[in-house]
Short mmCIF file of C-alpha atoms and ligand atoms in Angstrom, two decimals:
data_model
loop_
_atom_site.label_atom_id
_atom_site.label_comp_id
_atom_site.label_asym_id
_atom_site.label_seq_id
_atom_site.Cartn_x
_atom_site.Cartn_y
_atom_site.Cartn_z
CA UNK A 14 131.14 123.89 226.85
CA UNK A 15 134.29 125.45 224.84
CA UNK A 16 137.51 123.62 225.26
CA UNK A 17 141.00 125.26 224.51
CA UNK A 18 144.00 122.77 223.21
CA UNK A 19 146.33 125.28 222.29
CA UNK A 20 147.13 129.10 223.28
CA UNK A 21 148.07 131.47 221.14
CA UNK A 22 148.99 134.68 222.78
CA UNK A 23 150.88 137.97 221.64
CA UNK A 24 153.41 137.31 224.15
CA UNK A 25 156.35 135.12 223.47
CA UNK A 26 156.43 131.69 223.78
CA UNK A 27 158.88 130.33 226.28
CA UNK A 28 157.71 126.45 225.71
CA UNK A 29 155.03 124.09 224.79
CA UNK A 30 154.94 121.31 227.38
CA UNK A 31 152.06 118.26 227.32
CA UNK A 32 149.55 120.16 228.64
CA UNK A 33 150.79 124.02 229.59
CA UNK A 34 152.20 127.11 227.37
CA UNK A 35 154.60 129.04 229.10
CA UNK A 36 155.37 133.13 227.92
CA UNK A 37 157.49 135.86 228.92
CA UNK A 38 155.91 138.64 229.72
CA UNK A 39 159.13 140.66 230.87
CA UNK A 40 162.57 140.08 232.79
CA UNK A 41 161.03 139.49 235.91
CA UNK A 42 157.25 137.66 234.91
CA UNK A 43 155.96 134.42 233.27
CA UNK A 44 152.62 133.39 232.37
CA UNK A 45 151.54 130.16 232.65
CA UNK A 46 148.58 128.80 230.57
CA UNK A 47 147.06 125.18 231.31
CA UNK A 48 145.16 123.92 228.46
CA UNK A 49 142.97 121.40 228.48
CA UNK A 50 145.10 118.99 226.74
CA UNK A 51 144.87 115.83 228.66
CA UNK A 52 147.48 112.55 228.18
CA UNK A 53 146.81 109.18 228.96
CA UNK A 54 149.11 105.94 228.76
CA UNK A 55 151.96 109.18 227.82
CA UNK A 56 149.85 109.97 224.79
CA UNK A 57 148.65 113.55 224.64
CA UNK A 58 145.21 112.97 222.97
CA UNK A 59 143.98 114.77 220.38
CA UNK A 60 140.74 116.00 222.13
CA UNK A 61 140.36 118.51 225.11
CA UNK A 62 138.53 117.96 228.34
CA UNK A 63 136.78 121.18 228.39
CA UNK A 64 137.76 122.77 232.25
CA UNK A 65 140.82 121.14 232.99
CA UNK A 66 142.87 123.25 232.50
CA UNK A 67 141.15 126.00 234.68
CA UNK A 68 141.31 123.30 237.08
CA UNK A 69 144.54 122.62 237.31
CA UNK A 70 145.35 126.18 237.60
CA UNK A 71 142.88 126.34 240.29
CA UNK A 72 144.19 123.88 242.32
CA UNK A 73 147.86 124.99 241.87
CA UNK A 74 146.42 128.70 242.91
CA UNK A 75 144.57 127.38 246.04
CA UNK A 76 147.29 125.16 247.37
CA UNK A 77 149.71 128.14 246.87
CA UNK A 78 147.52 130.66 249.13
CA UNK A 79 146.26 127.99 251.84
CA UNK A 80 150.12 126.35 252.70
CA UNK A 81 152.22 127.51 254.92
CA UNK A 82 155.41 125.80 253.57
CA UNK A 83 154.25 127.17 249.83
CA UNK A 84 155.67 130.59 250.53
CA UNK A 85 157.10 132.21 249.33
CA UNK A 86 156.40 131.32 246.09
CA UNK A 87 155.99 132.62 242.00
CA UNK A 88 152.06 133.10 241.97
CA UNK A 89 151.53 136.75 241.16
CA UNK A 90 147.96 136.09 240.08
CA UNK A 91 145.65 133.44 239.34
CA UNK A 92 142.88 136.01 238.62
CA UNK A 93 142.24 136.44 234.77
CA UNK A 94 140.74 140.02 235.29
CA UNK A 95 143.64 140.76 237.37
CA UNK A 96 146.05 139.37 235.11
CA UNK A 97 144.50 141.71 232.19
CA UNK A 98 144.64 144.52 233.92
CA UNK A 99 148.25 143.87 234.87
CA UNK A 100 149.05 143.05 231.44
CA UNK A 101 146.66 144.78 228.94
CA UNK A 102 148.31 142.80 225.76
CA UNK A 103 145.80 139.67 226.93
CA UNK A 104 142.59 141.73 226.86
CA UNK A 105 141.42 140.38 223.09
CA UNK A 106 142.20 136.87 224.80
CA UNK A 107 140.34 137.23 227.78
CA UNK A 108 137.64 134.95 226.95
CA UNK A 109 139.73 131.71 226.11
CA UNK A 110 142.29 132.55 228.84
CA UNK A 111 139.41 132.06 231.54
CA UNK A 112 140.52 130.23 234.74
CA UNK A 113 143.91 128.72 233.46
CA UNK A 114 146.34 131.61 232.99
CA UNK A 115 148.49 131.91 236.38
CA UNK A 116 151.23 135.00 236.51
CA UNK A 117 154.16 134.29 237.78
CA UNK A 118 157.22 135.95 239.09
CA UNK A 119 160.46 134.30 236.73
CA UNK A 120 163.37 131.95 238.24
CA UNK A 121 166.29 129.87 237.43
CA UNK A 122 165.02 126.98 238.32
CA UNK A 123 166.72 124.32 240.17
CA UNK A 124 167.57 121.48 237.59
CA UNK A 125 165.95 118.69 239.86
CA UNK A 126 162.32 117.45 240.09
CA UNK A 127 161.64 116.98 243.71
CA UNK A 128 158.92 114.07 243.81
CA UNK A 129 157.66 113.01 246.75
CA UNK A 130 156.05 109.73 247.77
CA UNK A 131 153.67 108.93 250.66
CA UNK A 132 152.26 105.81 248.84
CA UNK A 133 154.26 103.00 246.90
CA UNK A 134 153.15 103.28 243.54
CA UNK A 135 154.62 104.03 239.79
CA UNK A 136 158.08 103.52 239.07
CA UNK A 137 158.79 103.34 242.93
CA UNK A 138 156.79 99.96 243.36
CA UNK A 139 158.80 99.00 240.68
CA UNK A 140 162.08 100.06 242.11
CA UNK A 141 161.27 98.27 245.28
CA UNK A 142 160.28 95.28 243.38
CA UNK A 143 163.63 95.29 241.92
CA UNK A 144 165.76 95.99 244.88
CA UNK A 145 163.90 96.35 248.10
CA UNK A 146 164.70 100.17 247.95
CA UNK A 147 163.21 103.87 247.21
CA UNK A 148 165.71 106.14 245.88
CA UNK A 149 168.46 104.12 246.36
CA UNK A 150 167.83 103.60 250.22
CA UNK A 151 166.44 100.39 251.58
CA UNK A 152 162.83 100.27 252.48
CA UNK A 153 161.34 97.55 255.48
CA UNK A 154 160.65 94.07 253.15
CA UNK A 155 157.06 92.84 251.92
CA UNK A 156 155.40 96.08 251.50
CA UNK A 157 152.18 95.71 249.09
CA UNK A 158 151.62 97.95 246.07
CA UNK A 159 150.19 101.29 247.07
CA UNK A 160 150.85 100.45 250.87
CA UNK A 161 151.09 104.18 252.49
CA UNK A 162 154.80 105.49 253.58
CA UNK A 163 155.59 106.72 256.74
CA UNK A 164 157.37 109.25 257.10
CA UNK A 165 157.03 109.83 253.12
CA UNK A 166 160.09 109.86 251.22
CA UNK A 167 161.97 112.33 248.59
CA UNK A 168 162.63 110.50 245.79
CA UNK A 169 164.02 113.14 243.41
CA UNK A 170 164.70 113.07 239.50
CA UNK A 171 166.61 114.81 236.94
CA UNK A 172 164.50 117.08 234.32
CA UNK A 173 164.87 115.23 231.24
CA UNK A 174 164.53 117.35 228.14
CA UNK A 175 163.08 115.11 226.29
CA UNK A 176 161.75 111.47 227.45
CA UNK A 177 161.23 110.22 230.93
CA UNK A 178 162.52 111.99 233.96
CA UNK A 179 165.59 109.87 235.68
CA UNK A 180 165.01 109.10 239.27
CA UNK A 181 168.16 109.89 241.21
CA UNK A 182 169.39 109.58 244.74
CA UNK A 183 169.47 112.28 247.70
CA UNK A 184 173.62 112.02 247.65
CA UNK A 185 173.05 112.62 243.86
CA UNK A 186 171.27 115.81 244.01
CA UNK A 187 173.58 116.91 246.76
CA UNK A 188 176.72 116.22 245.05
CA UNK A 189 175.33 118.61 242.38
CA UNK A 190 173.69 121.59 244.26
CA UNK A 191 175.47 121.28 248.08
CA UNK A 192 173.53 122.59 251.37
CA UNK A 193 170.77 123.74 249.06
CA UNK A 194 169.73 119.77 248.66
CA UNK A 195 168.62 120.01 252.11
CA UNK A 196 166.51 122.62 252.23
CA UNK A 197 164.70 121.51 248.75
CA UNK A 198 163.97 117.71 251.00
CA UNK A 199 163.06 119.07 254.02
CA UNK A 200 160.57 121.65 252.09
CA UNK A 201 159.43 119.00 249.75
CA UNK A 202 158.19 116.61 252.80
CA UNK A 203 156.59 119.64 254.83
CA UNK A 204 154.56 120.64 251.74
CA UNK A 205 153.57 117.55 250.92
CA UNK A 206 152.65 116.54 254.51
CA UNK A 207 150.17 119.47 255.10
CA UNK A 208 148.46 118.48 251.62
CA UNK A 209 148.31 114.62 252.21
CA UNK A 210 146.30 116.36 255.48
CA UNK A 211 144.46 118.31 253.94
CA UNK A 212 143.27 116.01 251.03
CA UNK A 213 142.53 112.75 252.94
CA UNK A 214 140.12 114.88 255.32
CA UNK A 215 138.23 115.37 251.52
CA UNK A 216 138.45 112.29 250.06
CA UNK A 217 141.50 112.72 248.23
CA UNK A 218 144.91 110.38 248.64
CA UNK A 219 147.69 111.90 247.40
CA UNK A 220 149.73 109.27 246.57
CA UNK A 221 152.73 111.20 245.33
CA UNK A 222 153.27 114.78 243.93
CA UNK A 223 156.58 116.33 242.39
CA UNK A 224 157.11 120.09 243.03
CA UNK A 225 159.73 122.36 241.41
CA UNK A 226 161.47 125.35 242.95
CA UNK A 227 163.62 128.10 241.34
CA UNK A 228 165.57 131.03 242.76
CA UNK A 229 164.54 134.76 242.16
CA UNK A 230 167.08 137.55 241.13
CA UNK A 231 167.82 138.38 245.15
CA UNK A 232 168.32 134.24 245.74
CA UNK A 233 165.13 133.66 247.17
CA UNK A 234 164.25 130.00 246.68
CA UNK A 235 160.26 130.05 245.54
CA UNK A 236 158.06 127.52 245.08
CA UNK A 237 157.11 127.78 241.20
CA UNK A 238 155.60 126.13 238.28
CA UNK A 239 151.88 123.90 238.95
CA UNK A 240 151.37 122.62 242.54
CA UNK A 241 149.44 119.58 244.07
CA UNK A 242 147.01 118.96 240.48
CA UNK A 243 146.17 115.75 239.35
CA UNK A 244 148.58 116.17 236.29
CA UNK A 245 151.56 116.52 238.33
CA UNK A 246 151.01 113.92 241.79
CA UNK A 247 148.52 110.59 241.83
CA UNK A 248 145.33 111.47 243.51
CA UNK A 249 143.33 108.19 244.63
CA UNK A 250 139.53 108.64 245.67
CA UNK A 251 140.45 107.27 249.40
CA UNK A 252 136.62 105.36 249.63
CA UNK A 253 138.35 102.83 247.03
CA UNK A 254 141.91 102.52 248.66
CA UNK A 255 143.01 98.86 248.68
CA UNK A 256 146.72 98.19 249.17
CA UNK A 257 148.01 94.97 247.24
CA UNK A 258 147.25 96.55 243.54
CA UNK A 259 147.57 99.47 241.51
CA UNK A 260 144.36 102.02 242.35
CA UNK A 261 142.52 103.77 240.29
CA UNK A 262 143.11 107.35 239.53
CA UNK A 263 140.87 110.14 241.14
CA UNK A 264 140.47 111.93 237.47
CA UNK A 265 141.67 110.18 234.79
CA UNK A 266 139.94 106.51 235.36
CA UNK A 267 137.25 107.23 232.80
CA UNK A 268 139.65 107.72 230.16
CA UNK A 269 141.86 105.24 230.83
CA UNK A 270 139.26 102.36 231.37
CA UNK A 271 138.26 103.75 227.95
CA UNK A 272 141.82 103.20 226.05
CA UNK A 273 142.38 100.09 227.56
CA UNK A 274 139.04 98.53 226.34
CA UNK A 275 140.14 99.84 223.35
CA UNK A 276 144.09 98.13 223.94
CA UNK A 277 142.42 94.87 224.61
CA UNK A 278 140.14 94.49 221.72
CA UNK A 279 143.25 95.51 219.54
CA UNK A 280 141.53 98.82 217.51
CA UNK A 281 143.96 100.58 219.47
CA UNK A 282 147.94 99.70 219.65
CA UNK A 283 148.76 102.36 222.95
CA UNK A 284 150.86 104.67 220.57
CA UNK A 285 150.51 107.85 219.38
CA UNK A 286 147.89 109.17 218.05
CA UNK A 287 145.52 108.44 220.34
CA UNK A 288 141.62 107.31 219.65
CA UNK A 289 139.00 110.13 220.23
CA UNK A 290 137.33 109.58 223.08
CA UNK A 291 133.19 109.55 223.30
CA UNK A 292 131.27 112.71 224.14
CA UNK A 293 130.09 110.72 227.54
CA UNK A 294 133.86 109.85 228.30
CA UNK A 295 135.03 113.46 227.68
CA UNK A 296 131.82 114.46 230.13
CA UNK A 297 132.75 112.24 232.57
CA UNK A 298 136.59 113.46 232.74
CA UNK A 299 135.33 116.75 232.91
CA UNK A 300 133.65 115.56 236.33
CA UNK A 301 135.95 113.87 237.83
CA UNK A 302 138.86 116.98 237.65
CA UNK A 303 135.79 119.41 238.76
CA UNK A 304 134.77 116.78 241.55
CA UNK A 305 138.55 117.18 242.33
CA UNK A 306 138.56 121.01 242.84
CA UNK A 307 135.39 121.38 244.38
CA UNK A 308 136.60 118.60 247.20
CA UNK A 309 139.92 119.97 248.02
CA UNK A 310 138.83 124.16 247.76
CA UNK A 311 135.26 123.33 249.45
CA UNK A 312 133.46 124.93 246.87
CA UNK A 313 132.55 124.52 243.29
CA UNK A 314 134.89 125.76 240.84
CA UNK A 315 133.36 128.73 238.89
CA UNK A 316 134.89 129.76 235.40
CA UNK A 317 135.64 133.43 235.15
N1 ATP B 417 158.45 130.69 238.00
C1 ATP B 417 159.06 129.99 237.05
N2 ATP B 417 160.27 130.40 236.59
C2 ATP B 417 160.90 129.70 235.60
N3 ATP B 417 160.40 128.59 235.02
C3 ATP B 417 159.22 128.13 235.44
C4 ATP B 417 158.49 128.80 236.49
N4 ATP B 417 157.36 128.11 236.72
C5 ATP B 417 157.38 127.05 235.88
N5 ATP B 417 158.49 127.04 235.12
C6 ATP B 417 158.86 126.07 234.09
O1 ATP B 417 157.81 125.99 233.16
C7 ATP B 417 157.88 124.73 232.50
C8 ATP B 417 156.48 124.20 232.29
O2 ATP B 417 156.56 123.35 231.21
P1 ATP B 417 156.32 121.79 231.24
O3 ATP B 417 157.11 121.19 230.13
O4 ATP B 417 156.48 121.21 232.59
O5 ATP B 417 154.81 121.77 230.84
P2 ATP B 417 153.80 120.62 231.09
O6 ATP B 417 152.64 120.90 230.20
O7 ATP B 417 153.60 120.48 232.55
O8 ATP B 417 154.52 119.36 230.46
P3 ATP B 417 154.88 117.98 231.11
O9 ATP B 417 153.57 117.28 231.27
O10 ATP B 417 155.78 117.37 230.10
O11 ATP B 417 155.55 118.29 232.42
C9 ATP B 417 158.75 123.83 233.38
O12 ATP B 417 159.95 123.59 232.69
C10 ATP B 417 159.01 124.67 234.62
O13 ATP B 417 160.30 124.46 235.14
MG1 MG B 418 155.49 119.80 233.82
#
C-alpha cells in the first residue's frame, strides 16, 4: 500500500492545513486534496496512514450527495477521472491523487466554525464542568461525560489562524453576521440530525461534527470544505457507548492507545515530533477509517 503525506500539484497552493492541501484552480474552483497525514494528541505525525485520506474525501463526498440539508453545496466532483478530465493539468498526478482530490466550487467563507454537539464530550464537558453551561447557555445539572443531547446544540467557534479555535456564543456570532446567524444554526442542527440518523442505524455515534459554509458569487450560502469525517466530528463505535467517561474513538483508538503507552512509560513527552508508529498500528488505523466508510456508504470503499 502507497501512502501520500504531501501533494504537490501544478496548481497553486491556496494552504497547507494538518491534513488537506487546498489549490486554485480558477476564479470560480478549488481543489481539495486530503492526505493521509493523520494527528494525534494535536501532533501531526510524521507517518501516513495509507487510505485516509481517500477516506475522508469519501465520506465528505457521500454525505454531500445522500443529505437533504447538504445542498446546495461546493462538491463539483469527487471523481478523480472526472476531475482530470475537467482539469487536464492533474493528468501526470493521477495516480497519487486517487480517491482524495474533491473539486469544489470557491466561496467567501463565513468566518465562524459551526460545531455541533449531540453528545457531551471535548471542551464542552469541560465547559459544563466549569459552569453548568454549553455555549454560554445553561444546560439541566448532573449530566455524565458523553451523556447524549437532546435536541443537540450549536456551539459555534471563531476560525483561529493559528492555535485552537475559540468557542463563542450564538449572540456572539449574531452580533457579527445578523439574520444570517440563524440560518447557519438552524442548518447546522438539520444536517447534523439526519447524519446522527443515519450513522447510529450503522454503528456509528456521532458525537459532534463542525461544518463550514461560504457564500458563492450570486450569495448562495453552500455547504463547503470536508463534511461528517472522522477528522472533523467524534465518531464513537455505538456497541462500546458508556456515558460517565470519555469513549473511545471510532478510528483513531489504535494510535492513540499507542502514544499513550508510549506517554506513560516516559520515551515519549506528547510534543512534537511525534514517535513512528509500528507497521501493525499503521495497519490497524488503516482499518478502522476503512471500517468507517464501508459502515456509513454500505459498501467497501474502492480506490480509483
Ligand atoms: N468551497 C470553499 N471555498 C473557500 N474555502 C474553502 C472551501 N472549502 C474549504 N475551504 C477552506 O479550506 C481550508 C481547508 O484547510 P484547513 O486548514 O481546514 O485544512 P485541514 O487539513 O482540515 O487542517 P485543520 O486540521 O487544521 O483544520 C479551510 O480554511 C476552509 O475554510
Ligand atoms: Mg480543517
Amino acid at each position: 500500500m502507497t501512502a501520500l503525506r504531501e501533494s504537490a500539484l501544478p496548481l497553486p497552493l491556496v494552504r497547507r492545513g494538518k491534513v488537506r492541501e487546498v489549490y486554485r484552480v480558477d476564479d470560480d474552483r478549488l481543489l481539495l486534496v486530503a492526505s493521509d497525514r493523520i494527528s494525534a494528541f494535536d501532533v501531526v505525525l510524521d507517518q501516513p496512514v495509507p487510505d485516509k485520506g481517500a477516506v475522508l474525501t469519501q465520506v465528505s463526498a457521500f454525505w454531500f450527495g445522500t443529505l437533504a440539508a447538504a445542498q446546495p453545496h461546493h462538491c463539483l466532483s469527487a471523481d478523480t477521472a472526472e476531475i482530470v478530465r475537467l482539469v487536464p493539468a492533474l493528468a501526470p498526478h493521477r495516480a497519487a491523487l486517487a480517491g482524495r482530490a474533491m473539486l469544489c466550487r470557491r466561496t467567501t467563507p463565513v468566518p465562524f466554525e459551526c460545531v455541533v454537539r449531540g453528545y457531551l464530550s471535548g471542551s464542552a464537558w469541560k465547559e459544563y464542568r466549569q459552569s453548568g453551561t454549553l455555549a454560554g447557555e445553561p444546560l439541566p445539572p448532573g449530566l455524565r461525560e458523553s451523556d447524549r443531547l437532546d435536541p443537540p446544540i450549536f456551539s459555534p467557534a471563531t476560525k483561529a489562524e493559528t492555535g485552537h479555535d475559540e468557542n463563542v456564543t450564538f449572540a456572539h456570532v449574531a452580533r457579527s453576521l445578523g439574520g444570517l446567524a440563524h440560518a447557519l444554526r438552524d442548518r447546522t442542527i438539520r444536517l447534523y440530525e439526519e447524519a446522527r440518523a443515519h450513522a447510529a442505524q450503522r454503528g456509528i455515534i456521532i458525537a459532534d461534527t463542525k461544518f463550514e459554509f461560504g457564500t458563492a458569487p450570486d450569495g448562495t450560502l453552500l455547504l463547503i470544505d470536508e463534511v461528517l469525517t472522522p477528522d472533523s466530528s467524534r465518531f464513537w463505535p455505538a456497541d462500546r457507548y458508556a456515558p460517565g467517561a470519555a469513549q473511545p474513538s471510532f478510528d483513531k483508538q489504535p494510535v492513540r492507545d499507542y502514544l499513550d503507552g508510549l506517554r506513560r512509560a516516559g520515551t515519549w513527552n506528547g510534543e512534537a515530533p511525534g514517535p513512528a508508529l509500528p507497521d501493525g498500528v499503521v495497519r490497524a488505523t488503516t482499518d478502522r477509517y476503512r471500517d468507517a466508510y464501508r459502515l456509513l456508504a454500505g459498501h467497501p470503499l474502492e480506490v480509483r
